[in-house]
Short mmCIF file of C-alpha atoms in Angstrom, two decimals:
data_model
loop_
_atom_site.label_atom_id
_atom_site.label_comp_id
_atom_site.label_asym_id
_atom_site.label_seq_id
_atom_site.Cartn_x
_atom_site.Cartn_y
_atom_site.Cartn_z
CA MET N 916 -16.85 -4.53 -11.63
CA PRO N 917 -17.03 -0.57 -11.04
CA LYS N 918 -13.85 0.69 -9.61
CA LEU N 919 -13.43 1.37 -6.13
CA GLU N 920 -12.63 4.44 -4.23
CA GLY N 921 -11.81 5.46 -1.33
CA PHE N 922 -11.67 3.61 1.76
CA GLU N 923 -13.42 0.56 0.13
CA PHE N 924 -10.24 0.60 -2.33
CA TRP N 925 -8.03 0.74 0.73
CA SER N 926 -9.91 -1.78 2.74
CA ARG N 927 -10.82 -4.06 0.20
CA THR N 928 -8.15 -3.64 -3.33
CA LEU N 929 -4.96 -2.95 -0.95
CA ARG N 930 -6.52 -5.24 2.20
CA GLY N 931 -6.10 -2.63 4.90
CA ALA N 932 -2.49 -1.96 4.32
CA ARG N 933 -0.33 -0.01 7.07
CA HIS N 934 2.69 -0.67 6.53
CA VAL N 935 4.23 0.83 3.33
CA VAL N 936 7.41 0.77 1.43
CA ALA N 937 7.41 4.70 -0.67
CA PRO N 938 8.89 5.06 -3.87
CA MET N 939 12.60 5.30 -4.26
CA VAL N 940 14.60 6.02 -7.24
CA ASP N 941 17.26 3.60 -8.46
CA GLN N 942 16.77 1.90 -5.13
CA SER N 943 12.75 0.36 -4.55
CA GLU N 944 13.17 -2.32 -7.47
CA LEU N 945 11.44 -5.36 -7.87
CA ALA N 946 14.01 -7.50 -5.81
CA TRP N 947 13.57 -4.85 -2.87
CA ARG N 948 10.54 -4.77 -2.87
CA LEU N 949 10.08 -8.10 -2.61
CA LEU N 950 12.36 -8.29 -0.06
CA SER N 951 10.35 -5.49 1.96
CA ARG N 952 7.23 -7.62 1.26
CA ARG N 953 9.10 -10.37 3.29
CA HIS N 954 9.55 -8.56 6.78
CA GLY N 955 5.85 -6.67 7.12
CA ALA N 956 5.88 -4.73 3.82
CA GLN N 957 2.08 -4.77 3.47
CA LEU N 958 1.99 -2.24 0.71
CA CYS N 959 5.53 -1.38 -1.96
CA TYR N 960 5.21 1.52 -4.25
CA THR N 961 7.95 1.28 -7.60
CA PRO N 962 10.36 3.51 -8.39
CA MET N 963 8.68 6.72 -9.71
CA LEU N 964 8.30 6.29 -13.95
CA HIS N 965 9.05 9.00 -16.26
CA ALA N 966 5.56 9.01 -17.99
CA GLN N 967 6.92 10.24 -21.42
CA VAL N 968 9.53 7.46 -21.33
CA PHE N 969 7.52 5.10 -19.99
CA VAL N 970 5.18 5.78 -23.00
CA ARG N 971 7.38 5.75 -25.77
CA ASP N 972 10.11 3.21 -24.66
CA ALA N 973 8.87 -0.46 -24.34
CA ASN N 974 12.16 -1.73 -22.07
CA TYR N 975 11.50 1.21 -19.82
CA ARG N 976 8.14 -0.56 -18.58
CA LYS N 977 8.60 -3.28 -16.24
CA GLU N 978 6.58 -5.36 -13.85
CA ASN N 979 4.98 -3.22 -11.38
CA LEU N 980 3.01 -3.91 -8.00
CA TYR N 981 2.30 -0.55 -7.70
CA CYS N 982 2.88 2.30 -10.15
CA ASP N 983 4.09 6.17 -9.13
CA VAL N 984 4.45 7.70 -11.87
CA CYS N 985 6.06 11.16 -12.42
CA PRO N 986 3.76 13.97 -14.08
CA GLU N 987 6.15 15.45 -17.11
CA ASP N 988 3.63 16.04 -19.90
CA ARG N 989 0.29 16.39 -19.12
CA PRO N 990 -1.35 14.96 -21.78
CA LEU N 991 0.90 11.89 -21.84
CA ILE N 992 0.19 10.66 -17.74
CA VAL N 993 -2.93 9.00 -18.91
CA GLN N 994 -1.30 7.37 -21.90
CA ALA N 995 1.51 5.99 -19.59
CA ALA N 996 -1.15 5.07 -17.46
CA LEU N 997 -3.48 3.46 -19.33
CA LEU N 998 0.03 0.98 -20.45
CA ALA N 999 -0.04 0.37 -16.78
CA GLN N 1000 -3.09 -0.24 -15.09
CA ASP N 1001 -3.36 -3.92 -15.96
CA TYR N 1002 -0.03 -4.21 -13.99
CA CYS N 1003 -0.34 -2.56 -10.59
CA ASP N 1004 -3.20 -2.25 -7.75
CA ALA N 1005 -3.27 1.89 -8.42
CA ILE N 1006 -1.75 4.63 -10.41
CA ASP N 1007 0.06 7.69 -7.90
CA LEU N 1008 1.09 10.95 -9.27
CA ASN N 1009 4.36 11.85 -7.18
CA LEU N 1010 3.70 15.33 -6.51
CA GLY N 1011 6.26 15.49 -3.66
CA CYS N 1012 9.43 14.95 -5.44
CA PRO N 1013 11.98 18.22 -4.05
CA GLN N 1014 14.47 16.96 -6.28
CA MET N 1015 16.21 19.64 -8.66
CA ILE N 1016 15.47 17.19 -12.00
CA ALA N 1017 11.80 17.85 -10.69
CA LYS N 1018 12.69 21.66 -10.86
CA ARG N 1019 14.00 21.33 -14.24
CA GLY N 1020 11.42 19.18 -15.49
CA HIS N 1021 8.02 20.44 -14.09
CA TYR N 1022 6.78 17.82 -12.34
CA GLY N 1023 7.13 16.31 -7.95
CA ALA N 1024 6.79 19.29 -5.45
CA PHE N 1025 7.43 22.11 -7.87
CA LEU N 1026 3.63 21.49 -9.48
CA GLN N 1027 2.33 22.36 -5.71
CA GLU N 1028 1.24 25.83 -6.21
CA GLU N 1029 -0.64 25.16 -10.10
CA TRP N 1030 -3.71 23.98 -8.62
CA ASP N 1031 -6.10 24.22 -11.70
CA LEU N 1032 -3.15 22.14 -13.65
CA LEU N 1033 -3.26 19.59 -10.85
CA GLN N 1034 -6.82 19.44 -10.88
CA ARG N 1035 -7.63 19.39 -14.93
CA MET N 1036 -5.17 16.21 -14.40
CA ILE N 1037 -6.55 14.28 -11.78
CA LEU N 1038 -10.15 14.61 -13.35
CA LEU N 1039 -8.62 12.92 -16.33
CA ALA N 1040 -6.82 10.16 -14.99
CA HIS N 1041 -9.93 9.55 -12.62
CA GLU N 1042 -12.43 9.71 -15.29
CA ARG N 1043 -10.20 7.07 -17.93
CA LEU N 1044 -8.27 4.39 -15.92
CA SER N 1045 -10.15 1.99 -14.95
CA VAL N 1046 -8.12 2.17 -11.34
CA PRO N 1047 -8.02 4.54 -8.92
CA VAL N 1048 -5.81 7.88 -9.27
CA THR N 1049 -3.71 8.28 -5.75
CA CYS N 1050 -1.45 11.29 -4.63
CA LYS N 1051 1.78 11.84 -3.04
CA ILE N 1052 2.66 15.38 -1.38
CA ARG N 1053 4.32 17.41 0.35
CA VAL N 1054 3.40 20.13 2.82
CA PHE N 1055 2.86 24.20 2.77
CA PRO N 1056 4.18 25.67 5.93
CA GLU N 1057 0.80 26.83 6.69
CA ILE N 1058 -1.29 23.93 7.63
CA ASP N 1059 -4.35 25.58 6.68
CA LYS N 1060 -3.14 25.77 2.85
CA THR N 1061 -2.17 22.09 3.10
CA VAL N 1062 -5.33 21.27 4.20
CA ARG N 1063 -7.13 23.22 1.30
CA TYR N 1064 -4.76 21.73 -1.45
CA ALA N 1065 -5.16 18.27 0.13
CA GLN N 1066 -9.12 18.83 -0.49
CA MET N 1067 -8.45 19.89 -4.24
CA LEU N 1068 -7.02 16.84 -4.62
CA GLU N 1069 -9.43 14.62 -3.21
CA LYS N 1070 -12.53 16.84 -5.06
CA ALA N 1071 -10.18 16.49 -8.51
CA GLY N 1072 -10.39 12.32 -8.27
CA CYS N 1073 -7.56 11.64 -5.87
CA GLN N 1074 -8.83 8.64 -3.77
CA LEU N 1075 -6.04 7.76 -1.19
CA LEU N 1076 -3.32 10.43 -0.17
CA THR N 1077 0.34 10.32 0.98
CA VAL N 1078 1.30 13.25 2.94
CA HIS N 1079 4.96 13.87 3.38
CA GLY N 1080 5.18 15.97 6.64
CA ARG N 1081 7.82 18.23 4.83
CA THR N 1082 7.91 21.24 2.32
CA LYS N 1083 9.66 21.30 -0.68
CA GLU N 1084 12.62 23.41 0.60
CA GLN N 1085 13.23 20.39 3.70
CA LYS N 1086 15.37 18.36 1.73
CA GLY N 1087 19.11 16.45 2.39
CA PRO N 1088 20.71 18.35 5.28
CA LEU N 1089 17.91 20.69 5.23
CA SER N 1090 15.57 18.02 6.09
CA GLY N 1091 14.61 18.70 9.92
CA THR N 1092 11.77 17.19 11.54
CA ALA N 1093 8.26 15.94 9.39
CA SER N 1094 4.92 17.63 10.90
CA TRP N 1095 2.34 15.57 12.00
CA GLU N 1096 0.30 18.24 12.97
CA HIS N 1097 0.47 18.72 9.44
CA ILE N 1098 -0.67 15.43 8.77
CA LYS N 1099 -3.16 15.06 11.54
CA ALA N 1100 -4.93 18.32 10.28
CA VAL N 1101 -5.36 16.53 6.59
CA ARG N 1102 -6.47 13.26 7.93
CA LYS N 1103 -9.49 15.35 10.02
CA ALA N 1104 -10.30 17.63 6.68
CA VAL N 1105 -10.46 14.50 4.01
CA ALA N 1106 -12.54 11.63 3.23
CA ILE N 1107 -10.42 8.98 1.90
CA PRO N 1108 -7.38 6.66 3.60
CA VAL N 1109 -4.32 8.99 3.98
CA PHE N 1110 -0.74 7.40 4.52
CA ALA N 1111 1.99 9.51 6.75
CA ASN N 1112 5.57 9.77 5.66
CA GLY N 1113 8.31 11.33 7.43
CA ASN N 1114 9.60 10.72 11.00
CA ILE N 1115 9.68 6.89 10.94
CA GLN N 1116 13.18 5.04 12.32
CA CYS N 1117 11.44 2.16 13.75
CA LEU N 1118 8.63 -0.05 14.57
CA ARG N 1119 7.16 2.05 17.47
CA ASP N 1120 7.35 4.83 14.97
CA VAL N 1121 5.05 3.61 12.98
CA GLU N 1122 2.44 2.76 15.79
CA ARG N 1123 3.03 5.96 17.34
CA CYS N 1124 2.56 8.03 13.88
CA ILE N 1125 -1.02 6.41 14.04
CA GLN N 1126 -2.08 6.54 17.12
CA ASP N 1127 -0.69 10.41 16.78
CA THR N 1128 -2.45 11.40 13.20
CA GLY N 1129 -5.45 8.97 12.81
CA VAL N 1130 -3.77 7.84 9.46
CA GLN N 1131 -4.36 4.71 7.88
CA GLY N 1132 -1.08 3.80 7.40
CA VAL N 1133 2.70 4.72 7.30
CA MET N 1134 4.93 4.93 4.52
CA SER N 1135 8.53 4.65 5.10
CA ALA N 1136 11.14 5.20 2.68
CA GLU N 1137 15.27 5.69 4.57
CA GLY N 1138 14.28 3.67 7.13
CA ASN N 1139 13.35 0.85 4.86
CA LEU N 1140 16.08 1.40 2.90
CA HIS N 1141 18.54 1.18 6.52
CA ASN N 1142 16.34 -2.12 7.60
CA PRO N 1143 14.29 -3.64 5.54
CA ALA N 1144 12.87 -5.58 8.81
CA LEU N 1145 12.11 -2.47 10.08
CA PHE N 1146 7.70 -3.14 9.70
CA GLU N 1147 9.00 -6.66 11.56
CA GLY N 1148 10.53 -4.40 14.69
CA ARG N 1149 13.52 -6.34 14.37
CA SER N 1150 17.08 -5.27 13.47
CA PRO N 1151 18.95 -8.39 12.11
CA ALA N 1152 22.65 -8.90 10.80
CA VAL N 1153 23.22 -6.65 7.77
CA TRP N 1154 24.42 -9.58 6.05
CA GLU N 1155 22.06 -11.90 6.90
CA LEU N 1156 19.26 -9.26 4.68
CA ALA N 1157 21.97 -9.10 2.27
CA GLU N 1158 22.29 -12.46 1.04
CA GLU N 1159 19.02 -12.64 1.39
CA TYR N 1160 18.38 -10.09 -0.86
CA LEU N 1161 21.23 -11.50 -3.18
CA ASP N 1162 18.91 -14.58 -3.73
CA ILE N 1163 16.08 -12.72 -4.99
CA VAL N 1164 18.40 -10.38 -7.40
CA ARG N 1165 19.45 -13.94 -8.83
CA GLN N 1166 15.75 -14.13 -9.77
CA HIS N 1167 14.54 -11.07 -10.75
CA PRO N 1168 18.06 -9.75 -11.94
CA CYS N 1169 18.13 -5.59 -11.68
CA PRO N 1170 20.95 -2.73 -12.07
CA LEU N 1171 24.05 -3.20 -10.36
CA SER N 1172 24.93 -0.33 -8.88
CA LEU N 1173 29.64 1.09 4.35
CA GLN N 1174 31.30 3.01 6.26
CA VAL N 1175 32.87 0.92 7.99
CA HIS N 1176 35.44 -1.41 6.26
CA GLN N 1177 36.58 0.95 3.87
CA GLN N 1178 38.51 -1.62 1.67
CA LEU N 1179 35.26 -3.84 1.05
CA ARG N 1180 33.92 -0.72 -0.08
CA GLU N 1181 36.40 -0.10 -2.56
CA GLU N 1182 36.26 -3.14 -3.76
CA LEU N 1183 31.94 -3.16 -3.88
CA ALA N 1184 32.52 0.03 -6.15
CA LYS N 1185 34.73 -2.15 -8.71
CA VAL N 1186 32.35 -5.30 -9.09
CA LYS N 1187 30.59 -6.17 -11.87
CA THR N 1188 28.83 -9.50 -11.44
CA LEU N 1189 26.50 -10.64 -8.69
CA GLU N 1190 28.74 -12.76 -7.96
CA GLY N 1191 31.48 -10.21 -7.12
CA ILE N 1192 28.58 -8.70 -5.06
CA ALA N 1193 28.32 -11.93 -3.16
CA ALA N 1194 32.12 -12.67 -2.38
CA VAL N 1195 31.88 -8.67 -0.71
CA SER N 1196 29.02 -9.47 1.22
CA GLN N 1197 30.70 -12.44 2.54
CA GLU N 1198 34.06 -10.83 3.59
CA LEU N 1199 31.85 -8.25 5.13
CA LYS N 1200 30.13 -11.00 7.07
CA LEU N 1201 33.26 -12.52 8.14
CA ARG N 1202 34.90 -9.18 9.32
CA CYS N 1203 31.81 -8.54 11.50
CA GLN N 1204 31.79 -11.56 13.35
CA GLU N 1205 35.31 -10.51 14.12
CA ASP N 1206 34.05 -7.65 14.95
CA ILE N 1207 31.64 -9.02 17.42
CA SER N 1208 33.89 -11.69 19.15
CA ARG N 1209 36.57 -9.12 19.81
CA GLN N 1210 33.12 -6.47 21.86
CA LYS N 1211 33.61 -5.91 25.20
CA GLU N 1212 31.19 -8.36 27.25
CA GLY N 1213 28.31 -5.83 28.60
CA GLU N 1214 29.25 -3.04 26.64
CA LYS N 1215 26.04 -0.92 25.31
CA PRO N 1216 26.54 2.04 23.17
CA SER N 1217 24.89 5.51 24.80
CA GLY N 1218 21.47 6.15 24.47
CA GLY N 1219 20.63 2.36 24.73
CA LEU N 1220 20.57 2.10 20.59
CA PRO N 1221 22.45 -0.48 19.42
CA PHE N 1222 24.65 1.61 17.21
CA PHE N 1223 26.93 -1.26 16.24
CA HIS N 1224 28.00 -1.43 12.59
CA TRP N 1225 27.01 -4.46 11.95
CA ILE N 1226 22.99 -5.05 12.44
CA CYS N 1227 20.44 -2.97 10.60
CA GLN N 1228 19.75 0.49 12.54
CA PRO N 1229 17.53 3.63 11.80
CA TYR N 1230 19.59 6.27 10.29
CA PHE N 1231 19.74 9.70 11.90
CA ARG N 1232 20.31 12.42 9.39
CA PRO N 1233 22.87 14.87 10.47
CA GLY N 1234 21.54 18.15 11.06
CA PRO N 1235 21.96 21.28 8.99
CA LYS N 1236 25.66 22.79 9.60
CA GLU N 1237 26.51 27.17 11.12
CA GLY N 1238 25.69 29.12 8.14
CA SER N 1239 23.03 26.98 6.28
CA LYS N 1240 20.01 27.99 5.00
CA GLU N 1241 18.37 26.93 7.56
CA ASN N 1242 20.40 28.87 10.87
CA GLY N 1243 20.40 32.20 8.28
CA GLY N 1244 22.93 31.46 6.12
CA ALA N 1245 23.11 30.69 2.30
CA ARG N 1246 25.37 27.82 1.22
CA SER N 1247 26.15 26.24 -1.80
CA LYS N 1248 25.49 22.48 -2.33
CA ARG N 1249 29.09 22.21 -3.33
CA ALA N 1250 30.00 23.80 -0.40
CA LEU N 1251 28.06 21.33 1.48
CA GLU N 1252 29.48 18.46 -0.38
CA GLU N 1253 33.28 19.70 -0.08
CA GLU N 1254 32.92 19.68 3.79
CA GLU N 1255 31.75 16.58 3.92
CA GLY N 1256 34.15 15.45 1.20
CA THR N 1257 36.97 15.81 3.86
CA THR N 1258 35.83 11.89 5.33
CA ASP N 1259 37.24 9.40 3.49
CA VAL N 1260 34.22 8.29 1.80
CA LEU N 1261 33.57 8.56 -1.46
CA SER N 1262 30.58 9.02 -3.30
CA LYS N 1263 29.98 6.55 -6.00
CA ASN N 1264 30.81 9.07 -8.66
CA LYS N 1265 34.36 9.88 -7.08
CA GLN N 1266 34.68 6.04 -6.85
CA LYS N 1267 33.64 5.81 -10.67
CA LYS N 1268 36.75 8.23 -11.04
CA LYS N 1269 38.65 6.85 -8.82
CA LEU N 1270 38.96 3.28 -10.63
CA ARG N 1271 40.04 4.98 -13.96
CA ASN N 1272 42.56 7.23 -12.46
CA PRO N 1273 44.05 5.79 -8.98
CA HIS N 1274 46.07 8.58 -8.70
CA LYS N 1275 43.22 10.85 -8.69
CA THR N 1276 42.38 12.64 -5.52
CA PHE N 1277 39.59 14.23 -4.11
CA ASP N 1278 41.31 15.92 -1.14
CA PRO N 1279 39.98 19.74 -1.08
CA SER N 1280 43.75 20.49 0.32
CA LEU N 1281 45.47 19.77 -2.22
CA LYS N 1282 43.56 21.16 -5.11
CA PRO N 1283 45.50 23.22 -6.95
CA LYS N 1284 44.69 27.53 -6.53
CA TYR N 1285 43.58 29.14 -9.15
CA ALA N 1286 43.95 33.16 -9.55
CA LYS N 1287 40.15 34.78 -10.30
CA CYS N 1288 39.19 36.21 -13.42
CA ASP N 1289 38.53 40.01 -12.27
CA GLN N 1290 34.71 40.14 -13.68
CA CYS N 1291 33.43 36.59 -13.62
CA GLY N 1292 35.48 34.55 -10.83
CA ASN N 1293 36.24 31.79 -13.55
CA PRO N 1294 39.97 31.31 -13.20
CA LYS N 1295 42.05 33.50 -15.22
CA GLY N 1296 44.05 32.90 -17.78
CA ASN N 1297 48.16 32.97 -16.22
CA ARG N 1298 49.17 35.66 -18.88
CA CYS N 1299 46.07 37.18 -19.85
CA VAL N 1300 47.35 40.38 -20.26
CA PHE N 1301 44.02 41.61 -19.05
CA ASN N 1302 43.73 39.02 -16.14
CA LEU N 1303 40.56 37.36 -17.43
CA CYS N 1304 39.10 34.50 -18.06
CA ARG N 1305 39.32 33.68 -21.72
CA GLY N 1306 35.59 34.43 -22.17
CA CYS N 1307 36.20 37.84 -20.78
CA CYS N 1308 39.13 38.35 -22.43
CA LYS N 1309 37.74 37.92 -25.97
CA LYS N 1310 35.07 40.17 -25.38
CA ARG N 1311 37.25 43.25 -23.87
CA ALA N 1312 39.31 42.44 -26.51
CA PHE N 1313 37.11 42.59 -29.22
CA LYS N 1314 35.31 45.74 -28.05
CA GLU N 1315 38.95 47.46 -27.77
CA THR N 1316 40.45 45.70 -30.72
CA ALA N 1317 43.37 44.81 -28.74
CA ASP N 1318 45.61 41.65 -28.34
CA CYS N 1319 45.68 39.31 -26.05
CA PRO N 1320 48.84 36.80 -26.93
CA GLY N 1321 47.76 34.76 -23.21
CA HIS N 1322 44.77 33.72 -24.92
CA GLY N 1323 45.96 33.72 -28.36
CA LEU N 1324 43.35 36.79 -29.55
CA LEU N 1325 44.72 39.00 -32.05
CA PHE N 1326 42.13 41.38 -32.87
CA LYS N 1327 44.96 44.42 -33.39
CA THR N 1328 46.79 42.73 -35.41
CA LYS N 1329 44.23 40.91 -37.73
CA LEU N 1330 42.86 44.75 -38.41
CA GLU N 1331 46.05 46.10 -38.81
CA ARG N 1332 47.37 43.69 -41.36
CA SER N 1333 43.85 43.13 -42.62
CA LEU N 1334 44.40 47.52 -43.51
CA ALA N 1335 47.91 46.85 -44.90
CA TRP N 1336 46.63 44.18 -47.48
CA LYS N 1337 43.98 46.87 -48.46
CA GLY N 1338 46.73 49.60 -48.71
CA ALA N 1339 48.42 47.72 -50.81
CA GLN N 1340 46.67 46.72 -53.72
CA PRO N 1341 46.15 48.31 -57.02
CA ARG N 1342 42.89 50.65 -57.67
CA LEU N 1343 40.89 49.30 -60.76
CA GLN N 1344 40.71 50.84 -63.24
CA GLU N 1345 37.24 51.87 -65.22
CA PRO N 1346 35.84 49.87 -67.99
CA GLN N 1347 35.94 51.12 -71.72
CA GLN N 1348 33.25 50.80 -73.44
CA ALA N 1349 34.22 48.84 -76.76
CA GLY N 1350 31.94 46.57 -79.00
CA PRO N 1351 32.21 42.81 -78.56
CA GLY N 1352 35.55 40.97 -80.04
CA GLU N 1353 37.17 44.74 -79.30
CA PRO N 1354 40.08 44.69 -76.97
CA GLY N 1355 38.39 45.48 -73.68
CA GLY N 1356 34.99 44.27 -74.87
CA PHE N 1357 32.73 41.62 -74.07
CA PRO N 1358 33.86 37.75 -75.58
CA GLU N 1359 31.98 36.61 -78.19
CA VAL N 1360 31.46 33.63 -76.35
CA VAL N 1361 29.61 33.92 -72.91
CA GLY N 1362 29.05 30.66 -72.19
CA SER N 1363 29.24 26.90 -72.91
CA ALA N 1364 27.05 23.84 -72.22
CA LEU N 1365 28.30 21.27 -69.69
CA ALA N 1366 27.93 17.65 -70.65
#
């Protein structure tokens, strides 16, 4: 049977899918995809898979409904896809990941300027694979460049294009609003199906996006995570979907990885079994039901939206803080984390550290203050004679042949000892010329055999 392409692939193989769950690392595993499919999702991507590891490690290869591969090593893309093609409907090249790990690995959105490379890669995959090749991209600031980018991918062999309406710089607290104008322009310029991604919080957003942009389908990531029933247009109780999800996990195990009820959040971070997670979920259900019973009759949240913590609801990412890059000032990721760290909510990594050391504190105001090195800004040694950190102190002490007892560096002392030792040694006499066997001459036996 010939390989289906473009709209024929979308309508026949994907059955005209309109509601799509995005590839999410450590999130869209099989159990979550099955839960999403039960509640209105018509197409689910696997998490992004690393092509090199996928080829090398058999344990890394898992069952896939729709394969999403990161183009780390270009020749390995096809090798990985050949191993996966019998288990999925298509192979997707994720050219939209904006994270730092993608920058270090030279893949994701950090390939979007290398058009020749992408063209060769997609063309090779399109020729070799028995399933279609699709792509997921982010936009450029300029609409016309984004359109030319999409047309290049289509010409290379891409059969379906997902367009995330944000640039690679729009991430985290700087995400902002996705541009549907970019997506609309791409849809008009290509002859293959297009999925839109960005600004999807509820089913009304899905319908409005399709109407405004003309795309064939809409992909959701964060919206789906906060409400797996988004595509059904429902906002069920959180424990309802939590219990359903845990039932699926019992059949399809996955790695074990609350803004309200902080104690339960800490307990959840400590559990190591599925039964422990189920117990926390049951306790959360009881507490939420108590909160509901105490809710005042007829009280409504501002804006008319159901922002009660016990139901699945849209997630609204906070905008950039004053002084951030979007507002004209450079802010480091650490600075943002420290500001957000003033709340009682701890990240997963900090919860693990807290579990290992219950007395550890993450309050920035309680952190010890260190005097800084005069050269590099790192903490300086308290007893350093140069007021430097050890690295800078070592360079200066070596250059100046000086000592720093505070850092245990004794370049001057060692030099003086060396000179004193050399001065105390007697001068060697010139050897006398004598024959063998005479005093001062060569020994008769100059070597021996070793048994």
